[in-house]
PDB file of C-alpha atoms and ligand atoms in Angstrom:
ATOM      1  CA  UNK A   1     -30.502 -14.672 142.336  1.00 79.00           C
ATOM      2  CA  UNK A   2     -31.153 -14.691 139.152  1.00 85.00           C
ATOM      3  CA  UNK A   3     -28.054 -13.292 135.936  1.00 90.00           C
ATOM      4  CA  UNK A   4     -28.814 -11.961 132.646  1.00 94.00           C
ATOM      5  CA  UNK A   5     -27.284 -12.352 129.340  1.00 95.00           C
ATOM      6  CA  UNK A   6     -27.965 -10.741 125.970  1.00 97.00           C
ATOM      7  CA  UNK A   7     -27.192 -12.042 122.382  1.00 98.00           C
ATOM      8  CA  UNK A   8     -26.200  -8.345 121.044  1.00 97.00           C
ATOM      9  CA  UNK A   9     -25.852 -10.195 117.730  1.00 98.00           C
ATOM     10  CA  UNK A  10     -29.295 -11.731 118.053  1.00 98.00           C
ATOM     11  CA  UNK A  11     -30.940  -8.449 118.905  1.00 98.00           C
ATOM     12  CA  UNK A  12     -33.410  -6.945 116.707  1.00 98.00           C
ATOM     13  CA  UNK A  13     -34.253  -3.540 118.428  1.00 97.00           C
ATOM     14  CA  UNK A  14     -37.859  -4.837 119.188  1.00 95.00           C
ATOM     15  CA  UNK A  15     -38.221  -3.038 122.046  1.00 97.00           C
ATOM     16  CA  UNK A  16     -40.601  -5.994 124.008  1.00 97.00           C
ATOM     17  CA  UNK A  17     -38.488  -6.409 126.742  1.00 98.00           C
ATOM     18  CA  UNK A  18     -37.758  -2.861 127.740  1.00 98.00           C
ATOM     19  CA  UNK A  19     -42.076  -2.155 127.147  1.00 98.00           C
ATOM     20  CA  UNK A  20     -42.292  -5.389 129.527  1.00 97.00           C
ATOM     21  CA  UNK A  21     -39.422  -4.473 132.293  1.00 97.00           C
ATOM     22  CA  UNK A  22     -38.238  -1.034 131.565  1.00 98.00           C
ATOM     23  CA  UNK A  23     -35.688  -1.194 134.909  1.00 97.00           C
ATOM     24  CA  UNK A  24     -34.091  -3.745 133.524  1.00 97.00           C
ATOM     25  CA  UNK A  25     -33.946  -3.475 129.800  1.00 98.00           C
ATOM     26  CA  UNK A  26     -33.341  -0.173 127.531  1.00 98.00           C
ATOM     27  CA  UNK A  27     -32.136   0.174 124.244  1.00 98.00           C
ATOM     28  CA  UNK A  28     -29.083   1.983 123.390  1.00 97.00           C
ATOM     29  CA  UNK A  29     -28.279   4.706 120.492  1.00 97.00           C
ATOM     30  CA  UNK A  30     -27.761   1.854 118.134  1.00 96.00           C
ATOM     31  CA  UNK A  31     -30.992  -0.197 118.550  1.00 97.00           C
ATOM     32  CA  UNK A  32     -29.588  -2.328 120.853  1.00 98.00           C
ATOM     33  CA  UNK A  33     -30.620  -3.549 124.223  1.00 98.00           C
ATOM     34  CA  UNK A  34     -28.929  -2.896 127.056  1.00 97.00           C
ATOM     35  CA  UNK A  35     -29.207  -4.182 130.503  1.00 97.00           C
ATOM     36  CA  UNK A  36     -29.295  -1.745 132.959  1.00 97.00           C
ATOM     37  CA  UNK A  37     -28.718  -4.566 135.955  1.00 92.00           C
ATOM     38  CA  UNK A  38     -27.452  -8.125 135.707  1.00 78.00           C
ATOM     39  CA  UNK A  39     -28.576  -9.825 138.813  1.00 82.00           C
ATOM     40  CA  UNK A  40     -32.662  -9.664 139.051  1.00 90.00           C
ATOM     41  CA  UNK A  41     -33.711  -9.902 143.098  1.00 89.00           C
ATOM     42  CA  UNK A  42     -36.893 -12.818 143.557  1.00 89.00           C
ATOM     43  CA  UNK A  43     -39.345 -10.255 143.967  1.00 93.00           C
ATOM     44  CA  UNK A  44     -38.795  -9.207 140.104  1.00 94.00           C
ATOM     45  CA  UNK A  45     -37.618 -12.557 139.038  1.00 93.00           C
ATOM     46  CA  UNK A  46     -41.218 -13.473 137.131  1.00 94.00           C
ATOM     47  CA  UNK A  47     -41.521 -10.157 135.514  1.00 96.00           C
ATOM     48  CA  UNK A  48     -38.101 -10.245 133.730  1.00 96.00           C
ATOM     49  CA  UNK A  49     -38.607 -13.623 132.812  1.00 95.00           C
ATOM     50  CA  UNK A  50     -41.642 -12.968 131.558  1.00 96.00           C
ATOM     51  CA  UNK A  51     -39.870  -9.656 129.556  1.00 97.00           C
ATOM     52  CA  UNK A  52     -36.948 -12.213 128.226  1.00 96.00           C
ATOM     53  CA  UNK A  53     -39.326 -14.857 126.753  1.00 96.00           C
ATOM     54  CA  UNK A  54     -41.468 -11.874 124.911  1.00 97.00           C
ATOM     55  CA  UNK A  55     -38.160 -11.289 122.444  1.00 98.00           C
ATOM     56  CA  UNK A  56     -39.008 -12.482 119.287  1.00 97.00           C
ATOM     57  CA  UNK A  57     -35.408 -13.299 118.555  1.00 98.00           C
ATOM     58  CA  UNK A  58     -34.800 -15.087 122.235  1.00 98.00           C
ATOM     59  CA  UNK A  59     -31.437 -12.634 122.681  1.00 98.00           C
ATOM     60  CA  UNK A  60     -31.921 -12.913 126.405  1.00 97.00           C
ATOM     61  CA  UNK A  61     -31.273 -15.568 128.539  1.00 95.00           C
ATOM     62  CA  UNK A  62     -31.772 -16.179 132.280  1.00 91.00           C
ATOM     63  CA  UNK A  63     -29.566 -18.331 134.164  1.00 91.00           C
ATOM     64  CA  UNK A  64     -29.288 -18.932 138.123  1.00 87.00           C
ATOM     65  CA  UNK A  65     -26.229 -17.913 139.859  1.00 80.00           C
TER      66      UNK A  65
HETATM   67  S1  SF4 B   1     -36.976  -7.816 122.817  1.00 78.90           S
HETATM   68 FE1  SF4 B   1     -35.185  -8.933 122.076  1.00 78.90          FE
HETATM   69  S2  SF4 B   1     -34.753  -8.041 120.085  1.00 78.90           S
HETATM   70 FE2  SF4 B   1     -36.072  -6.622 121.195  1.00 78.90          FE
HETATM   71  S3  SF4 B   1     -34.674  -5.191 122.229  1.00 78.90           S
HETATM   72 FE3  SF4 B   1     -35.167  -6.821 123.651  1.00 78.90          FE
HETATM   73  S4  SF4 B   1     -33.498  -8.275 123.378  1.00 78.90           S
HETATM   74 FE4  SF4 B   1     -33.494  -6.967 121.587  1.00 78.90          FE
END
């Protein structure tokens, strides 16, 4: 299983990551993103990394748990 984290500080309100994996990431009323789960299944695992490493500010990380 697979947890997320995001840098709220580091976010820029880009938007890649909730274009890339949109039931996982979403942006709140401030610009911010939000996740909308914290522990990805394997079947989605290479999407949302793929949807992490497209911030230009790297404000998520992936870690295994
Ligand atoms: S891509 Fe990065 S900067 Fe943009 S909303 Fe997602 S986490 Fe924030």
């Amino acid at each position: 299983m697979l947890g997320l984290i995001a840098d709220l500080n580091a976010c820029q309100g880009y938007a890649n990551c909730v274009i890339a994996a949109p039931d996982t990431y979403d942006i709140d009323d401030d610009g911010l993103v939000v996740l909308l789960r914290a522990r990805i299944p394997g079947e989605d695992r290479a999407r949302v990394e793929e949807a992490a490493r497209s911030c230009p500010v790297s404000a998520l990380t992936i870690e295994e748990r």
